[in-house]
């Protein structure tokens, strides 16, 4: 069994507390992550999921996908904490906008938090972080591809992935791994069948 660890606040409560502690109307990525300390990987992933649920210009999935791929590579090379370029760390976000986002995902995040708990925690640590890094790469690639109407799907997967990392829930993490692999296999099968259809048609 996993060793007992001290009680910690849930994901949304931690993020909300960090936002409420901010002094101004905007908060930088650096300020937010510094307050979240060792759980920063999961929170960065949660931040990358946000644009998939708000009205933004077309092509944002490609940008977010590349950033998710970068985060996955960092896990693959064994970084303990996410490295973020200075210009992104200095980027500020609306505190009220982030709080509204937390309210918007409350039904989904509430259900996740009720089922999330520290279990099979070894799966959230090295060497299994390499598996998480590889899976994150796959999600990033899928998100970056111009597949219509999939932003919500992959955004939801990023949220589940983020909660699993933050809450150290190896069971939920395994579910994300399996779901991602299944989607990749289904996408490859569909693409092959579609290519075969057009080849036979013409």
XYZ file of N, CA and C in Angstrom, residues 26-186:
483
model
N -5.291 40.815 -12.312
C -4.639 39.828 -13.162
C -3.554 39.122 -12.363
N -3.292 37.875 -12.747
C -2.274 37.079 -12.063
C -1.382 36.436 -13.117
N -0.086 36.466 -12.876
C 0.832 35.884 -13.850
C 0.888 34.372 -13.670
N 1.297 33.694 -14.728
C 1.455 32.246 -14.672
C 2.477 31.888 -13.591
N 3.534 32.693 -13.486
C 4.574 32.428 -12.490
C 4.030 32.511 -11.070
N 3.232 33.555 -10.791
C 2.644 33.701 -9.462
C 1.760 32.514 -9.121
N 0.970 32.100 -10.096
C 0.033 31.007 -9.865
C 0.761 29.706 -9.589
N 1.769 29.393 -10.408
C 2.481 28.124 -10.251
C 3.334 28.102 -8.991
N 3.913 29.248 -8.622
C 4.732 29.296 -7.404
C 3.898 28.961 -6.174
N 2.622 29.354 -6.198
C 1.757 29.087 -5.048
C 1.294 27.636 -5.017
N 1.442 26.920 -6.143
C 0.960 25.540 -6.226
C 2.071 24.514 -6.043
N 3.313 25.002 -6.020
C 4.497 24.226 -5.673
C 4.596 22.917 -6.437
N 4.745 21.780 -5.725
C 5.123 20.520 -6.375
C 4.006 19.908 -7.214
N 2.806 20.453 -7.123
C 1.718 19.920 -7.938
C 1.568 20.702 -9.247
N 2.644 21.456 -9.594
C 2.561 22.387 -10.725
C 2.319 21.686 -12.057
N 2.868 20.474 -12.274
C 2.675 19.788 -13.553
C 1.189 19.625 -13.868
N 0.441 19.148 -12.889
C -0.991 18.956 -13.101
C -1.722 20.263 -13.340
N -1.295 21.314 -12.629
C -1.964 22.596 -12.791
C -1.645 23.244 -14.134
N -0.412 23.065 -14.634
C -0.086 23.570 -15.972
C -0.981 22.886 -16.996
N -1.168 21.591 -16.840
C -2.033 20.847 -17.756
C -3.464 21.374 -17.689
N -3.922 21.700 -16.481
C -5.269 22.245 -16.317
C -5.384 23.604 -17.012
N -4.355 24.431 -16.901
C -4.358 25.732 -17.568
C -4.407 25.570 -19.089
N -3.708 24.556 -19.599
C -3.706 24.320 -21.047
C -5.056 23.807 -21.548
N -5.852 23.271 -20.636
C -7.182 22.785 -21.030
C -8.181 23.927 -21.169
N -7.946 25.036 -20.478
C -8.919 26.123 -20.414
C -9.347 26.648 -21.790
N -8.398 26.965 -22.711
C -8.823 27.536 -24.003
C -9.728 26.631 -24.823
N -9.772 25.337 -24.511
C -10.633 24.418 -25.261
C -12.103 24.565 -24.886
N -12.387 25.351 -23.833
C -13.762 25.484 -23.352
C -14.283 26.915 -23.438
N -13.502 27.815 -24.046
C -13.941 29.202 -24.161
C -13.850 29.627 -25.621
N -14.667 30.614 -26.028
C -14.620 31.089 -27.422
C -13.272 31.744 -27.718
N -12.501 31.138 -28.600
C -11.189 31.650 -28.977
C -11.031 31.498 -30.484
N -10.049 32.178 -31.081
C -9.864 32.068 -32.538
C -9.591 30.631 -32.965
N -9.946 30.336 -34.214
C -9.667 29.016 -34.759
C -8.167 28.754 -34.746
N -7.805 27.504 -34.548
C -6.387 27.156 -34.530
C -5.793 27.096 -33.144
N -6.599 27.473 -32.112
C -6.057 27.461 -30.752
C -5.718 26.046 -30.315
N -6.465 25.045 -30.860
C -6.168 23.654 -30.515
C -4.761 23.272 -30.930
N -4.319 23.774 -32.086
C -2.963 23.492 -32.541
C -1.934 24.072 -31.602
N -2.170 25.319 -31.140
C -1.231 25.972 -30.216
C -1.183 25.219 -28.894
N -2.368 24.919 -28.344
C -2.418 24.200 -27.066
C -1.812 22.803 -27.211
N -2.050 22.174 -28.373
C -1.485 20.846 -28.611
C 0.028 20.861 -28.559
N 0.635 21.876 -29.179
C 2.105 21.991 -29.160
C 2.607 22.183 -27.738
N 1.903 22.997 -26.956
C 2.319 23.224 -25.559
C 2.184 21.942 -24.726
N 1.117 21.172 -24.985
C 0.943 19.895 -24.277
C 2.062 18.928 -24.670
N 2.428 18.920 -25.955
C 3.542 18.079 -26.403
C 4.824 18.469 -25.670
N 5.069 19.782 -25.543
C 6.252 20.243 -24.822
C 6.252 19.786 -23.374
N 5.080 19.842 -22.732
C 4.968 19.400 -21.339
C 5.228 17.901 -21.227
N 4.711 17.143 -22.213
C 4.947 15.702 -22.221
C 6.423 15.372 -22.373
N 7.125 16.125 -23.221
C 8.572 15.910 -23.398
C 9.317 16.177 -22.105
N 8.879 17.189 -21.353
C 9.534 17.495 -20.079
C 9.375 16.332 -19.100
N 8.198 15.705 -19.094
C 8.006 14.543 -18.230
C 8.847 13.368 -18.711
N 8.964 13.230 -20.031
C 9.757 12.128 -20.589
C 11.224 12.221 -20.213
N 11.758 13.441 -20.150
C 13.179 13.587 -19.803
C 13.399 13.616 -18.296
N 12.301 13.516 -17.540
C 12.433 13.338 -16.105
C 12.447 14.590 -15.265
N 11.952 15.723 -15.785
C 11.904 16.938 -14.971
C 10.915 16.757 -13.818
N 11.304 17.222 -12.636
C 10.426 17.127 -11.465
C 9.364 18.219 -11.479
N 9.700 19.365 -12.052
C 8.781 20.492 -12.134
C 8.770 21.007 -13.569
N 7.638 21.512 -14.021
C 7.568 21.979 -15.413
C 8.447 23.198 -15.651
N 9.155 23.184 -16.779
C 9.912 24.359 -17.193
C 9.082 25.129 -18.196
N 8.922 26.416 -17.940
C 8.111 27.266 -18.808
C 8.961 28.456 -19.234
N 8.990 28.779 -20.533
C 9.775 29.936 -20.993
C 9.371 31.208 -20.259
N 10.331 32.104 -20.105
C 10.095 33.330 -19.352
C 8.924 34.144 -19.854
N 8.773 34.246 -21.193
C 7.688 35.075 -21.720
C 6.320 34.499 -21.376
N 6.245 33.148 -21.223
C 4.979 32.537 -20.818
C 4.768 32.662 -19.312
N 5.844 32.563 -18.544
C 5.726 32.703 -17.091
C 5.246 34.105 -16.718
N 5.646 35.091 -17.540
C 5.250 36.478 -17.256
C 3.862 36.809 -17.788
N 3.301 35.915 -18.572
C 1.964 36.140 -19.150
C 0.937 36.220 -18.026
N 0.068 37.225 -18.096
C -0.950 37.378 -17.054
C -2.312 36.930 -17.557
N -3.144 36.540 -16.622
C -4.501 36.095 -16.931
C -5.471 36.810 -16.016
N -6.692 36.942 -16.481
C -7.727 37.582 -15.677
C -8.090 36.680 -14.492
N -7.979 37.239 -13.297
C -8.325 36.463 -12.104
C -9.811 36.105 -12.124
N -10.650 37.074 -12.488
C -12.094 36.820 -12.535
C -12.433 35.812 -13.627
N -11.707 35.895 -14.764
C -11.950 34.946 -15.847
C -11.647 33.517 -15.420
N -10.557 33.338 -14.686
C -10.199 32.003 -14.205
C -11.213 31.502 -13.179
N -11.685 32.408 -12.324
C -12.692 32.009 -11.342
C -13.991 31.595 -12.036
N -14.345 32.320 -13.122
C -15.551 31.939 -13.881
C -15.369 30.577 -14.537
N -14.144 30.307 -15.005
C -13.866 29.000 -15.605
C -14.060 27.890 -14.567
N -13.576 28.119 -13.352
C -13.742 27.124 -12.289
C -15.223 26.893 -12.006
N -16.017 27.975 -12.047
C -17.462 27.833 -11.841
C -18.092 27.052 -12.993
N -17.591 27.299 -14.207
C -18.168 26.656 -15.393
C -17.936 25.154 -15.384
N -16.755 24.723 -14.933
C -16.455 23.288 -14.936
C -16.820 22.625 -13.612
N -17.485 23.386 -12.725
C -17.792 22.862 -11.390
C -18.529 21.519 -11.410
N -19.554 21.324 -12.284
C -20.233 20.014 -12.279
C -19.273 18.867 -12.621
N -18.410 19.093 -13.625
C -17.456 18.067 -14.043
C -16.361 17.886 -12.999
N -15.782 19.012 -12.527
C -14.682 18.922 -11.565
C -15.165 18.376 -10.227
N -16.418 18.708 -9.867
C -16.963 18.195 -8.612
C -17.068 16.679 -8.626
N -17.526 16.129 -9.762
C -17.616 14.668 -9.872
C -16.223 14.044 -9.838
N -15.274 14.684 -10.526
C -13.906 14.160 -10.525
C -13.325 14.159 -9.117
N -13.547 15.256 -8.387
C -12.977 15.362 -7.040
C -13.601 14.360 -6.081
N -14.876 14.015 -6.326
C -15.506 13.030 -5.445
C -14.922 11.636 -5.640
N -14.495 11.335 -6.863
C -13.939 9.999 -7.102
C -12.414 9.977 -6.964
N -11.790 11.170 -7.027
C -10.328 11.224 -6.935
C -9.859 11.101 -5.491
N -8.821 10.337 -5.300
C -8.171 10.259 -4.001
C -6.800 9.630 -4.214
N -5.871 9.883 -3.315
C -4.536 9.281 -3.469
C -4.623 7.753 -3.410
N -4.329 7.093 -4.520
C -4.325 5.632 -4.581
C -3.409 5.209 -5.730
N -2.805 4.048 -5.564
C -1.792 3.603 -6.524
C -0.850 4.751 -6.879
N -0.410 5.457 -5.836
C 0.361 6.678 -6.052
C 1.690 6.423 -6.755
N 2.175 5.189 -6.705
C 3.440 4.870 -7.388
C 3.329 5.139 -8.888
N 2.091 5.049 -9.429
C 1.901 5.290 -10.859
C 2.035 6.764 -11.226
N 1.977 7.646 -10.236
C 2.120 9.081 -10.505
C 3.563 9.544 -10.313
N 4.448 8.601 -9.972
C 5.845 8.956 -9.726
C 6.743 8.244 -10.729
N 8.015 8.627 -10.734
C 8.984 7.958 -11.594
C 9.106 6.502 -11.180
N 9.291 5.549 -12.100
C 9.517 5.738 -13.537
C 8.239 5.854 -14.370
N 7.054 5.789 -13.714
C 5.809 5.802 -14.482
C 5.506 7.176 -15.074
N 6.222 8.216 -14.614
C 6.035 9.532 -15.222
C 6.439 9.503 -16.697
N 7.298 8.555 -17.075
C 7.672 8.438 -18.484
C 6.467 7.991 -19.314
N 5.648 7.103 -18.734
C 4.417 6.685 -19.417
C 3.468 7.875 -19.553
N 3.329 8.644 -18.468
C 2.469 9.824 -18.515
C 2.962 10.811 -19.566
N 4.278 10.982 -19.656
C 4.842 11.877 -20.656
C 4.508 11.432 -22.065
N 4.612 10.123 -22.319
C 4.305 9.591 -23.647
C 2.821 9.762 -23.981
N 1.953 9.509 -22.997
C 0.519 9.667 -23.205
C 0.179 11.139 -23.448
N 0.861 12.028 -22.702
C 0.637 13.457 -22.894
C 1.024 13.885 -24.310
N 2.095 13.288 -24.829
C 2.503 13.557 -26.216
C 1.385 13.172 -27.186
N 0.787 12.002 -26.972
C -0.289 11.544 -27.853
C -1.485 12.494 -27.805
N -1.871 12.925 -26.596
C -3.000 13.848 -26.473
C -2.672 15.163 -27.167
N -1.433 15.640 -26.988
C -1.020 16.878 -27.635
C -1.087 16.781 -29.146
N -0.653 15.649 -29.691
C -0.698 15.443 -31.144
C -2.144 15.424 -31.635
N -3.013 14.698 -30.913
C -4.430 14.641 -31.293
C -5.068 16.027 -31.236
N -4.718 16.788 -30.205
C -5.276 18.131 -30.050
C -4.792 19.062 -31.156
N -3.541 18.875 -31.577
C -2.961 19.742 -32.607
C -3.501 19.436 -34.000
N -3.988 18.215 -34.200
C -4.515 17.850 -35.518
C -5.833 18.580 -35.791
N -6.072 18.971 -37.033
C -7.310 19.703 -37.364
C -8.524 18.776 -37.459
N -8.868 18.152 -36.331
C -10.022 17.252 -36.301
C -11.210 18.048 -35.755
N -12.280 18.235 -36.549
C -13.400 19.068 -36.107
C -14.094 18.538 -34.850
N -14.567 19.477 -34.028
C -15.436 19.185 -32.873
C -14.791 18.270 -31.824
N -13.469 18.305 -31.716
C -12.812 17.433 -30.728
C -12.180 18.207 -29.576
N -12.216 19.546 -29.625
C -11.570 20.327 -28.571
C -12.134 20.003 -27.191
N -13.468 19.866 -27.103
C -14.076 19.553 -25.806
C -13.641 18.169 -25.317
N -13.569 17.213 -26.248
C -13.184 15.847 -25.882
C -11.771 15.821 -25.317
N -10.824 16.384 -26.080
C -9.439 16.356 -25.630
C -9.212 17.301 -24.460
N -9.974 18.404 -24.418
C -9.898 19.293 -23.260
C -10.355 18.578 -21.996
N -11.437 17.788 -22.111
C -11.906 17.004 -20.973
C -10.886 15.975 -20.529
N -10.195 15.369 -21.493
C -9.156 14.398 -21.153
C -7.993 15.082 -20.426
N -7.653 16.292 -20.858
C -6.583 17.037 -20.185
C -6.968 17.355 -18.742
N -8.238 17.705 -18.531
C -8.694 17.994 -17.170
C -8.597 16.749 -16.292
N -9.052 15.607 -16.834
C -8.966 14.350 -16.075
C -7.513 14.004 -15.780
N -6.637 14.185 -16.762
C -5.203 13.928 -16.600
C -4.640 14.831 -15.503
N -5.013 16.120 -15.562
C -4.522 17.084 -14.578
C -4.957 16.705 -13.163
N -6.236 16.337 -13.007
C -6.736 15.955 -11.689
C -6.009 14.715 -11.176
N -5.762 13.759 -12.062
C -5.067 12.534 -11.652
C -3.670 12.849 -11.130
N -2.969 13.772 -11.793
C -1.621 14.134 -11.354
C -1.652 14.918 -10.049
N -2.564 15.887 -9.963
C -2.629 16.724 -8.767
C -3.057 15.918 -7.553
N -4.061 15.068 -7.727
C -4.585 14.279 -6.604
C -3.810 12.989 -6.377
N -2.812 12.732 -7.249
C -1.994 11.522 -7.152
C -2.871 10.258 -7.190
N -3.796 10.255 -8.148
C -4.741 9.148 -8.295
C -4.292 8.254 -9.446
N -3.614 7.158 -9.120
C -3.104 6.249 -10.125
C -4.196 5.523 -10.893
N -5.366 5.328 -10.264
C -6.474 4.652 -10.943
C -7.006 5.526 -12.076
N -7.282 6.802 -11.770
C -7.754 7.717 -12.805
C -6.688 7.899 -13.885
N -5.434 7.946 -13.480
C -4.338 8.098 -14.439
C -4.318 6.933 -15.424
N -4.516 5.722 -14.905
C -4.549 4.541 -15.766
C -5.707 4.612 -16.752
N -6.850 5.117 -16.283
C -8.004 5.262 -17.163
C -7.704 6.242 -18.305
N -6.989 7.327 -17.986
C -6.616 8.294 -19.026
C -5.655 7.645 -20.019
N -4.682 6.877 -19.512
C -3.738 6.170 -20.402
C -4.501 5.275 -21.380
N -5.388 4.437 -20.837
C -6.115 3.462 -21.661
C -7.020 4.171 -22.670
N -7.735 5.211 -22.220
C -8.633 5.956 -23.111
C -7.855 6.596 -24.252
N -6.699 7.185 -23.942
C -5.896 7.833 -24.977
C -5.431 6.827 -26.023
N -4.917 5.695 -25.577
C -4.451 4.660 -26.503
C -5.610 4.164 -27.359
N -6.789 3.999 -26.750
C -7.966 3.537 -27.492
C -8.358 4.551 -28.564
N -8.300 5.848 -28.224
C -8.645 6.888 -29.202
C -7.645 6.897 -30.347
N -6.358 6.732 -30.023
C -5.324 6.708 -31.066
C -5.563 5.532 -32.014
N -5.852 4.359 -31.451
C -6.098 3.176 -32.286
C -7.345 3.381 -33.140
N -8.427 3.934 -32.533
C -9.666 4.172 -33.272
C -9.440 5.195 -34.386
